[in-house]
mmCIF file of C-alpha atoms in Angstrom:
data_model
loop_
_atom_site.group_PDB
_atom_site.id
_atom_site.type_symbol
_atom_site.label_atom_id
_atom_site.label_comp_id
_atom_site.label_asym_id
_atom_site.label_seq_id
_atom_site.Cartn_x
_atom_site.Cartn_y
_atom_site.Cartn_z
ATOM 1 C CA UNK A 1262 7.651 20.437 5.912
ATOM 2 C CA UNK A 1263 9.684 19.514 8.953
ATOM 3 C CA UNK A 1264 9.131 15.843 9.804
ATOM 4 C CA UNK A 1265 9.978 13.414 12.507
ATOM 5 C CA UNK A 1266 10.512 9.860 11.315
ATOM 6 C CA UNK A 1267 9.378 7.236 13.710
ATOM 7 C CA UNK A 1268 10.683 3.689 13.105
ATOM 8 C CA UNK A 1269 14.301 2.920 12.115
ATOM 9 C CA UNK A 1270 14.040 -0.898 11.467
ATOM 10 C CA UNK A 1271 15.078 -2.262 8.087
ATOM 11 C CA UNK A 1272 12.209 -0.708 6.195
ATOM 12 C CA UNK A 1273 12.469 2.601 8.090
ATOM 13 C CA UNK A 1274 16.135 2.843 7.223
ATOM 14 C CA UNK A 1275 15.241 2.181 3.583
ATOM 15 C CA UNK A 1276 12.859 5.027 3.807
ATOM 16 C CA UNK A 1277 15.575 7.270 5.247
ATOM 17 C CA UNK A 1278 18.206 6.244 2.683
ATOM 18 C CA UNK A 1279 16.263 6.023 -0.545
ATOM 19 C CA UNK A 1280 12.827 7.581 -0.357
ATOM 20 C CA UNK A 1281 12.917 10.735 1.703
ATOM 21 C CA UNK A 1282 15.934 12.246 -0.217
ATOM 22 C CA UNK A 1283 13.659 12.172 -3.348
ATOM 23 C CA UNK A 1284 11.200 14.548 -1.841
ATOM 24 C CA UNK A 1285 12.664 18.115 -1.320
ATOM 25 C CA UNK A 1286 9.368 19.335 0.143
ATOM 26 C CA UNK A 1287 10.239 17.582 3.440
ATOM 27 C CA UNK A 1288 13.155 18.011 5.873
ATOM 28 C CA UNK A 1289 13.893 15.337 8.474
ATOM 29 C CA UNK A 1290 14.483 17.176 11.790
ATOM 30 C CA UNK A 1291 14.475 14.109 14.013
ATOM 31 C CA UNK A 1292 14.199 10.251 14.136
ATOM 32 C CA UNK A 1293 12.878 7.877 16.846
ATOM 33 C CA UNK A 1294 12.792 4.212 17.629
ATOM 34 C CA UNK A 1295 12.076 2.368 20.877
ATOM 35 C CA UNK A 1296 14.602 -0.270 20.022
ATOM 36 C CA UNK A 1297 18.305 0.641 20.745
ATOM 37 C CA UNK A 1298 19.521 -1.783 18.117
ATOM 38 C CA UNK A 1299 17.563 0.000 15.336
ATOM 39 C CA UNK A 1300 18.845 3.397 16.454
ATOM 40 C CA UNK A 1301 22.369 2.125 16.490
ATOM 41 C CA UNK A 1302 22.118 0.708 13.007
ATOM 42 C CA UNK A 1303 20.660 3.975 11.709
ATOM 43 C CA UNK A 1304 23.397 5.955 13.317
ATOM 44 C CA UNK A 1305 26.068 3.634 11.946
ATOM 45 C CA UNK A 1306 24.610 4.027 8.448
ATOM 46 C CA UNK A 1307 24.819 7.796 8.704
ATOM 47 C CA UNK A 1308 20.999 8.105 8.416
ATOM 48 C CA UNK A 1309 20.648 10.167 11.621
ATOM 49 C CA UNK A 1310 22.790 11.845 14.255
ATOM 50 C CA UNK A 1311 22.965 11.346 18.055
ATOM 51 C CA UNK A 1312 21.465 14.828 18.742
ATOM 52 C CA UNK A 1313 18.374 14.048 16.659
ATOM 53 C CA UNK A 1314 17.867 10.364 17.419
ATOM 54 C CA UNK A 1315 15.353 9.658 20.198
ATOM 55 C CA UNK A 1316 14.023 6.597 22.080
ATOM 56 C CA UNK A 1317 10.293 7.631 21.920
ATOM 57 C CA UNK A 1318 8.032 9.594 19.612
ATOM 58 C CA UNK A 1319 7.130 11.954 22.596
ATOM 59 C CA UNK A 1320 10.813 12.753 23.130
ATOM 60 C CA UNK A 1321 11.272 13.404 19.476
ATOM 61 C CA UNK A 1322 8.226 15.678 19.370
ATOM 62 C CA UNK A 1323 9.329 17.659 22.313
ATOM 63 C CA UNK A 1324 12.887 18.113 21.094
ATOM 64 C CA UNK A 1325 12.261 18.827 17.452
ATOM 65 C CA UNK A 1326 8.847 20.483 17.156
ATOM 66 C CA UNK A 1327 8.055 18.989 13.687
ATOM 67 C CA UNK A 1328 5.105 19.825 11.461
ATOM 68 C CA UNK A 1329 4.467 16.166 10.745
ATOM 69 C CA UNK A 1330 5.368 12.644 11.744
ATOM 70 C CA UNK A 1331 6.220 9.825 9.292
ATOM 71 C CA UNK A 1332 5.449 6.494 10.885
ATOM 72 C CA UNK A 1333 7.661 3.688 9.392
ATOM 73 C CA UNK A 1334 7.542 1.484 12.470
ATOM 74 C CA UNK A 1335 6.157 -2.070 12.457
ATOM 75 C CA UNK A 1336 2.376 -2.459 12.585
ATOM 76 C CA UNK A 1337 2.253 -2.650 16.451
ATOM 77 C CA UNK A 1338 3.667 0.798 16.666
ATOM 78 C CA UNK A 1339 1.388 2.525 14.136
ATOM 79 C CA UNK A 1340 -1.500 3.541 16.372
ATOM 80 C CA UNK A 1341 0.488 4.641 19.447
ATOM 81 C CA UNK A 1342 2.871 6.801 17.346
ATOM 82 C CA UNK A 1343 0.039 8.312 15.344
ATOM 83 C CA UNK A 1344 -2.064 9.050 18.382
ATOM 84 C CA UNK A 1345 0.810 10.788 20.127
ATOM 85 C CA UNK A 1346 1.531 12.863 16.973
ATOM 86 C CA UNK A 1347 -2.062 13.816 16.380
ATOM 87 C CA UNK A 1348 -2.765 14.733 19.970
ATOM 88 C CA UNK A 1349 0.283 17.012 19.902
ATOM 89 C CA UNK A 1350 -1.135 18.769 16.801
ATOM 90 C CA UNK A 1351 1.011 17.232 14.055
ATOM 91 C CA UNK A 1352 -0.031 15.680 10.690
ATOM 92 C CA UNK A 1353 0.748 12.031 10.158
ATOM 93 C CA UNK A 1354 1.700 9.804 7.285
ATOM 94 C CA UNK A 1355 1.673 6.018 8.145
ATOM 95 C CA UNK A 1356 2.996 2.991 6.376
ATOM 96 C CA UNK A 1357 0.431 0.415 5.447
ATOM 97 C CA UNK A 1358 -1.431 -1.378 6.954
ATOM 98 C CA UNK A 1359 -2.868 1.635 8.661
ATOM 99 C CA UNK A 1360 -3.835 -0.076 11.915
ATOM 100 C CA UNK A 1361 -4.373 -3.577 13.387
ATOM 101 C CA UNK A 1362 -8.147 -3.133 13.063
ATOM 102 C CA UNK A 1363 -10.720 -1.000 11.185
ATOM 103 C CA UNK A 1364 -12.083 0.332 14.552
ATOM 104 C CA UNK A 1365 -8.616 1.586 15.511
ATOM 105 C CA UNK A 1366 -8.126 3.189 12.089
ATOM 106 C CA UNK A 1367 -11.547 4.874 12.370
ATOM 107 C CA UNK A 1368 -10.497 6.228 15.750
ATOM 108 C CA UNK A 1369 -7.412 7.752 14.253
ATOM 109 C CA UNK A 1370 -9.424 9.388 11.492
ATOM 110 C CA UNK A 1371 -11.832 10.826 14.061
ATOM 111 C CA UNK A 1372 -8.901 12.064 16.144
ATOM 112 C CA UNK A 1373 -7.365 13.741 13.071
ATOM 113 C CA UNK A 1374 -10.686 15.434 12.395
ATOM 114 C CA UNK A 1375 -10.918 16.577 16.011
ATOM 115 C CA UNK A 1376 -7.426 17.964 15.917
ATOM 116 C CA UNK A 1377 -7.950 19.510 12.473
ATOM 117 C CA UNK A 1378 -4.943 17.589 11.194
ATOM 118 C CA UNK A 1379 -4.357 15.133 8.331
ATOM 119 C CA UNK A 1380 -3.680 11.443 8.801
ATOM 120 C CA UNK A 1381 -2.657 9.664 5.593
ATOM 121 C CA UNK A 1382 -1.441 6.174 4.488
ATOM 122 C CA UNK A 1383 1.384 5.380 2.191
ATOM 123 C CA UNK A 1384 -0.442 3.260 -0.409
ATOM 124 C CA UNK A 1385 2.499 3.605 -2.788
ATOM 125 C CA UNK A 1386 1.316 1.278 -5.582
ATOM 126 C CA UNK A 1387 -1.011 4.088 -6.680
ATOM 127 C CA UNK A 1388 1.890 6.204 -7.907
ATOM 128 C CA UNK A 1389 2.844 4.402 -11.048
ATOM 129 C CA UNK A 1390 2.141 5.180 -14.759
ATOM 130 C CA UNK A 1391 0.086 2.047 -15.586
ATOM 131 C CA UNK A 1392 -2.176 2.595 -12.579
ATOM 132 C CA UNK A 1393 -2.852 6.139 -13.535
ATOM 133 C CA UNK A 1394 -3.550 5.193 -17.227
ATOM 134 C CA UNK A 1395 -6.009 2.360 -16.344
ATOM 135 C CA UNK A 1396 -7.824 4.443 -13.709
ATOM 136 C CA UNK A 1397 -8.411 7.130 -16.376
ATOM 137 C CA UNK A 1398 -9.549 4.483 -18.954
ATOM 138 C CA UNK A 1399 -12.114 3.121 -16.534
ATOM 139 C CA UNK A 1400 -13.335 6.574 -15.425
ATOM 140 C CA UNK A 1401 -13.762 7.660 -19.064
ATOM 141 C CA UNK A 1402 -15.580 4.463 -19.968
ATOM 142 C CA UNK A 1403 -13.454 4.332 -23.108
ATOM 143 C CA UNK A 1404 -14.325 0.610 -23.616
ATOM 144 C CA UNK A 1405 -17.769 0.774 -22.200
ATOM 145 C CA UNK A 1406 -18.945 -1.070 -19.050
ATOM 146 C CA UNK A 1407 -16.460 -3.000 -16.999
ATOM 147 C CA UNK A 1408 -17.864 -6.342 -15.832
ATOM 148 C CA UNK A 1409 -15.023 -8.657 -14.800
ATOM 149 C CA UNK A 1410 -11.438 -8.407 -13.418
ATOM 150 C CA UNK A 1411 -8.741 -11.028 -13.035
ATOM 151 C CA UNK A 1412 -5.641 -10.429 -10.910
ATOM 152 C CA UNK A 1413 -2.631 -12.789 -10.561
ATOM 153 C CA UNK A 1414 0.305 -12.205 -8.227
ATOM 154 C CA UNK A 1415 3.271 -14.622 -8.111
ATOM 155 C CA UNK A 1416 6.540 -14.144 -6.166
ATOM 156 C CA UNK A 1417 8.753 -16.613 -4.239
ATOM 157 C CA UNK A 1418 9.887 -15.154 -0.950
ATOM 158 C CA UNK A 1419 12.530 -17.177 0.883
ATOM 159 C CA UNK A 1420 13.854 -19.127 -2.076
ATOM 160 C CA UNK A 1421 17.401 -18.747 -0.635
ATOM 161 C CA UNK A 1422 16.300 -20.295 2.629
ATOM 162 C CA UNK A 1423 16.532 -17.006 4.523
ATOM 163 C CA UNK A 1424 13.423 -15.780 6.363
ATOM 164 C CA UNK A 1425 12.624 -12.053 6.712
ATOM 165 C CA UNK A 1426 10.363 -10.282 9.214
ATOM 166 C CA UNK A 1427 7.339 -10.750 7.053
ATOM 167 C CA UNK A 1428 7.671 -14.525 7.138
ATOM 168 C CA UNK A 1429 6.739 -14.423 10.829
ATOM 169 C CA UNK A 1430 3.497 -12.538 10.351
ATOM 170 C CA UNK A 1431 0.205 -14.180 11.190
ATOM 171 C CA UNK A 1432 -1.320 -13.100 7.809
ATOM 172 C CA UNK A 1433 1.644 -12.491 5.551
ATOM 173 C CA UNK A 1434 -0.168 -12.689 2.202
ATOM 174 C CA UNK A 1435 -3.365 -10.787 2.900
ATOM 175 C CA UNK A 1436 -2.254 -8.097 5.395
ATOM 176 C CA UNK A 1437 1.295 -7.525 4.165
ATOM 177 C CA UNK A 1438 0.870 -7.997 0.344
ATOM 178 C CA UNK A 1439 -2.700 -8.288 -0.867
ATOM 179 C CA UNK A 1440 -3.591 -5.017 0.822
ATOM 180 C CA UNK A 1441 -1.801 -3.339 -2.101
ATOM 181 C CA UNK A 1442 -3.925 -5.123 -4.663
ATOM 182 C CA UNK A 1443 -7.092 -4.455 -2.723
ATOM 183 C CA UNK A 1444 -6.253 -0.766 -2.543
ATOM 184 C CA UNK A 1445 -5.532 -0.714 -6.256
ATOM 185 C CA UNK A 1446 -8.789 -2.387 -7.032
ATOM 186 C CA UNK A 1447 -10.717 0.328 -5.208
ATOM 187 C CA UNK A 1448 -8.562 3.099 -6.704
ATOM 188 C CA UNK A 1449 -8.663 1.915 -10.333
ATOM 189 C CA UNK A 1450 -12.367 0.940 -10.399
ATOM 190 C CA UNK A 1451 -13.488 3.934 -8.412
ATOM 191 C CA UNK A 1452 -15.786 1.570 -6.445
ATOM 192 C CA UNK A 1453 -15.945 0.154 -3.017
ATOM 193 C CA UNK A 1454 -15.697 -3.594 -2.322
ATOM 194 C CA UNK A 1455 -19.076 -4.876 -1.160
ATOM 195 C CA UNK A 1456 -18.279 -8.552 -0.342
ATOM 196 C CA UNK A 1457 -15.494 -11.017 -0.415
ATOM 197 C CA UNK A 1458 -14.981 -14.853 -0.343
ATOM 198 C CA UNK A 1459 -11.455 -16.045 0.335
ATOM 199 C CA UNK A 1460 -9.356 -19.140 0.977
ATOM 200 C CA UNK A 1461 -5.747 -19.131 2.136
ATOM 201 C CA UNK A 1462 -3.183 -21.845 2.871
ATOM 202 C CA UNK A 1463 0.543 -22.455 3.355
ATOM 203 C CA UNK A 1464 2.720 -25.260 1.960
ATOM 204 C CA UNK A 1465 4.455 -27.153 4.900
ATOM 205 C CA UNK A 1466 7.896 -26.510 3.281
ATOM 206 C CA UNK A 1467 7.552 -22.647 3.133
ATOM 207 C CA UNK A 1468 9.330 -20.367 5.469
ATOM 208 C CA UNK A 1469 6.089 -18.556 6.335
ATOM 209 C CA UNK A 1470 4.385 -18.867 9.700
ATOM 210 C CA UNK A 1471 0.949 -17.933 8.334
ATOM 211 C CA UNK A 1472 -0.879 -18.416 4.937
ATOM 212 C CA UNK A 1473 1.333 -17.551 2.014
ATOM 213 C CA UNK A 1474 -1.172 -18.403 -0.831
ATOM 214 C CA UNK A 1475 -4.772 -17.511 -1.485
ATOM 215 C CA UNK A 1476 -7.652 -17.097 -3.799
ATOM 216 C CA UNK A 1477 -10.611 -14.808 -3.516
ATOM 217 C CA UNK A 1478 -13.780 -13.646 -5.291
ATOM 218 C CA UNK A 1479 -14.378 -9.911 -4.725
ATOM 219 C CA UNK A 1480 -17.629 -8.100 -5.471
ATOM 220 C CA UNK A 1481 -17.488 -4.355 -6.207
ATOM 221 C CA UNK A 1482 -21.159 -3.702 -6.959
ATOM 222 C CA UNK A 1483 -21.819 -5.263 -10.398
ATOM 223 C CA UNK A 1484 -18.116 -6.007 -11.062
ATOM 224 C CA UNK A 1485 -16.570 -9.324 -9.916
ATOM 225 C CA UNK A 1486 -12.903 -9.771 -9.454
ATOM 226 C CA UNK A 1487 -11.155 -13.198 -9.288
ATOM 227 C CA UNK A 1488 -7.945 -12.889 -7.307
ATOM 228 C CA UNK A 1489 -5.072 -15.441 -7.094
ATOM 229 C CA UNK A 1490 -1.941 -14.707 -5.113
ATOM 230 C CA UNK A 1491 1.200 -16.616 -3.933
ATOM 231 C CA UNK A 1492 4.294 -15.704 -2.006
ATOM 232 C CA UNK A 1493 5.800 -19.110 -2.777
ATOM 233 C CA UNK A 1494 5.096 -19.573 -6.451
ATOM 234 C CA UNK A 1495 7.612 -21.505 -8.662
ATOM 235 C CA UNK A 1496 6.002 -19.953 -11.767
ATOM 236 C CA UNK A 1497 7.093 -16.913 -13.674
ATOM 237 C CA UNK A 1498 6.990 -14.032 -11.157
ATOM 238 C CA UNK A 1499 4.853 -11.070 -11.780
ATOM 239 C CA UNK A 1500 5.570 -7.442 -11.055
ATOM 240 C CA UNK A 1501 4.564 -6.373 -7.575
ATOM 241 C CA UNK A 1502 1.198 -4.964 -8.572
ATOM 242 C CA UNK A 1503 0.401 -8.307 -10.264
ATOM 243 C CA UNK A 1504 -0.998 -8.989 -13.659
ATOM 244 C CA UNK A 1505 -4.463 -7.604 -14.346
ATOM 245 C CA UNK A 1506 -6.969 -8.631 -17.080
ATOM 246 C CA UNK A 1507 -10.054 -6.399 -17.253
ATOM 247 C CA UNK A 1508 -13.093 -7.265 -19.403
ATOM 248 C CA UNK A 1509 -15.228 -4.401 -20.763
ATOM 249 C CA UNK A 1510 -18.183 -4.435 -23.058
ATOM 250 C CA UNK A 1511 -16.044 -3.067 -25.882
ATOM 251 C CA UNK A 1512 -12.663 -4.756 -25.344
ATOM 252 C CA UNK A 1513 -10.057 -6.148 -22.920
ATOM 253 C CA UNK A 1514 -7.313 -4.486 -21.038
ATOM 254 C CA UNK A 1515 -4.147 -6.284 -19.741
ATOM 255 C CA UNK A 1516 -1.743 -4.427 -17.507
ATOM 256 C CA UNK A 1517 0.977 -4.803 -14.975
ATOM 257 C CA UNK A 1518 2.912 -2.348 -12.775
ATOM 258 C CA UNK A 1519 5.733 -1.833 -10.197
ATOM 259 C CA UNK A 1520 8.804 -3.841 -11.181
ATOM 260 C CA UNK A 1521 11.888 -4.428 -9.090
ATOM 261 C CA UNK A 1522 14.439 -1.805 -8.142
ATOM 262 C CA UNK A 1523 14.512 2.039 -8.217
ATOM 263 C CA UNK A 1524 13.407 2.013 -11.901
ATOM 264 C CA UNK A 1525 10.485 -0.296 -11.335
ATOM 265 C CA UNK A 1526 8.176 2.011 -13.249
ATOM 266 C CA UNK A 1527 9.786 0.708 -16.422
ATOM 267 C CA UNK A 1528 7.945 -2.572 -15.994
ATOM 268 C CA UNK A 1529 4.631 -0.768 -16.361
ATOM 269 C CA UNK A 1530 2.721 -1.861 -19.387
ATOM 270 C CA UNK A 1531 -0.940 -1.530 -20.591
ATOM 271 C CA UNK A 1532 -2.313 -3.207 -23.639
ATOM 272 C CA UNK A 1533 -5.814 -2.836 -24.980
ATOM 273 C CA UNK A 1534 -7.572 -5.402 -27.250
ATOM 274 C CA UNK A 1535 -10.556 -4.471 -29.424
ATOM 275 C CA UNK A 1536 -11.440 -7.528 -31.381
ATOM 276 C CA UNK A 1537 -8.427 -8.433 -33.533
ATOM 277 C CA UNK A 1538 -6.661 -5.133 -32.900
ATOM 278 C CA UNK A 1539 -4.064 -4.851 -30.067
ATOM 279 C CA UNK A 1540 -2.709 -1.506 -28.858
ATOM 280 C CA UNK A 1541 -0.018 -0.665 -26.351
ATOM 281 C CA UNK A 1542 -0.972 2.479 -24.536
ATOM 282 C CA UNK A 1543 1.440 5.444 -24.138
ATOM 283 C CA UNK A 1544 1.670 5.867 -20.380
ATOM 284 C CA UNK A 1545 1.608 9.236 -18.498
ATOM 285 C CA UNK A 1546 4.841 10.486 -16.886
ATOM 286 C CA UNK A 1547 4.688 10.218 -13.083
ATOM 287 C CA UNK A 1548 7.284 12.509 -11.627
ATOM 288 C CA UNK A 1549 7.758 10.631 -8.408
ATOM 289 C CA UNK A 1550 6.806 7.008 -8.236
ATOM 290 C CA UNK A 1551 6.238 4.567 -5.329
ATOM 291 C CA UNK A 1552 6.772 5.702 -1.838
ATOM 292 C CA UNK A 1553 8.289 9.030 -2.971
ATOM 293 C CA UNK A 1554 4.909 9.577 -4.645
ATOM 294 C CA UNK A 1555 2.886 8.992 -1.489
ATOM 295 C CA UNK A 1556 5.226 11.234 0.560
ATOM 296 C CA UNK A 1557 4.964 13.971 -2.084
ATOM 297 C CA UNK A 1558 1.167 13.768 -2.178
ATOM 298 C CA UNK A 1559 1.119 14.046 1.617
ATOM 299 C CA UNK A 1560 3.344 17.080 1.729
ATOM 300 C CA UNK A 1561 1.749 18.899 -1.215
ATOM 301 C CA UNK A 1562 -1.804 18.221 0.116
ATOM 302 C CA UNK A 1563 -0.952 19.774 3.493
ATOM 303 C CA UNK A 1564 0.726 22.766 1.874
ATOM 304 C CA UNK A 1565 -2.397 23.318 -0.214
ATOM 305 C CA UNK A 1566 -4.802 22.766 2.713
ATOM 306 C CA UNK A 1567 -6.615 19.828 1.023
ATOM 307 C CA UNK A 1568 -7.168 16.266 2.039
ATOM 308 C CA UNK A 1569 -4.656 13.941 0.271
ATOM 309 C CA UNK A 1570 -5.816 11.233 -2.079
ATOM 310 C CA UNK A 1571 -4.118 8.694 0.282
ATOM 311 C CA UNK A 1572 -5.903 10.055 3.373
ATOM 312 C CA UNK A 1573 -6.789 7.735 6.258
ATOM 313 C CA UNK A 1574 -10.441 8.347 5.555
ATOM 314 C CA UNK A 1575 -10.001 7.057 1.997
ATOM 315 C CA UNK A 1576 -7.896 4.127 3.175
ATOM 316 C CA UNK A 1577 -10.560 2.698 5.460
ATOM 317 C CA UNK A 1578 -12.096 0.861 2.577
ATOM 318 C CA UNK A 1579 -8.770 -0.858 1.754
ATOM 319 C CA UNK A 1580 -8.256 -1.805 5.342
ATOM 320 C CA UNK A 1581 -11.815 -3.035 5.661
ATOM 321 C CA UNK A 1582 -11.364 -5.173 2.554
ATOM 322 C CA UNK A 1583 -8.103 -6.653 3.868
ATOM 323 C CA UNK A 1584 -9.553 -7.673 7.251
ATOM 324 C CA UNK A 1585 -12.730 -8.897 5.641
ATOM 325 C CA UNK A 1586 -10.579 -11.208 3.427
ATOM 326 C CA UNK A 1587 -8.877 -12.496 6.643
ATOM 327 C CA UNK A 1588 -12.252 -13.123 8.222
ATOM 328 C CA UNK A 1589 -13.567 -14.816 5.129
ATOM 329 C CA UNK A 1590 -10.501 -17.107 4.891
ATOM 330 C CA UNK A 1591 -10.845 -18.047 8.599
ATOM 331 C CA UNK A 1592 -14.594 -18.666 8.599
ATOM 332 C CA UNK A 1593 -14.894 -20.031 5.014
ATOM 333 C CA UNK A 1594 -17.890 -17.744 4.577
ATOM 334 C CA UNK A 1595 -18.597 -14.739 2.352
ATOM 335 C CA UNK A 1596 -18.123 -11.528 4.283
ATOM 336 C CA UNK A 1597 -20.227 -8.476 3.434
ATOM 337 C CA UNK A 1598 -18.541 -5.133 3.822
ATOM 338 C CA UNK A 1599 -21.573 -2.882 4.070
ATOM 339 C CA UNK A 1600 -21.389 -2.843 7.849
ATOM 340 C CA UNK A 1601 -18.059 -1.032 8.283
ATOM 341 C CA UNK A 1602 -19.175 2.246 6.590
#
């Protein structure tokens, strides 16, 4: 698959340097970014060349004629780049969050359907061994009915006194980080979120502009999840997927996923408790984890003519949950999600 990568900021350059080379099913035929500084840094790092580095997605599409577009730009650039790509007849894979609103995301899904093309979202936390194991355990009802879930996430961003781009976001916790946990909740449980109550705040000493800590109660039909998350925790940090405790009629499951670094999958762990007996599960092998997993799923789905598991259509529920959490935190009211579907 010939792809045009749009977005060469710090995260986009990381995609180019570390992620795309892991996926031989794709070939980068061009790159684009509206900011000259980002293009210059990508060129200096040897991640692109002058003849295939463009100042707009439209220019890149015209010059390279790709099969698909990978959007690794900041959120403000997601919808314009995706629209241009879809209207020109290309498939699209977008970094999360998909769009600044559910309505804009729904419009992209509708446009993709109209153009008979695929729009997908890189919800990369799905592509880890522990996630796959627990999803199967829930689906098989190995421990009977699931009735309660607890999720804890703790990291300290900015401990060195240096702020990154995410520190300036209006909703750094919910929109930049918690969206991963919300997507995992839907994926692992195989259920949609039906309502959410949320509170967020930010300590005055943090480097964040917006709320960096939060708690939520999340309804998924008859399963209730209690969620606690912090970007500024002085406690023992969790892996990026957080620490999960799941209560079933016949036992308890504790699991965590996505550690630091290129071998983050080694942090994956699932333990099952049945009364006094504790078992550590043997985890499945996931050939390509993290973002390489989402890019592989995108490429393979298109080659096979099927909708990818990380399709934009599927991701609407994760995006709706995220923005419902933002609304709930702002209004201090429970937000029902039935209306978005």
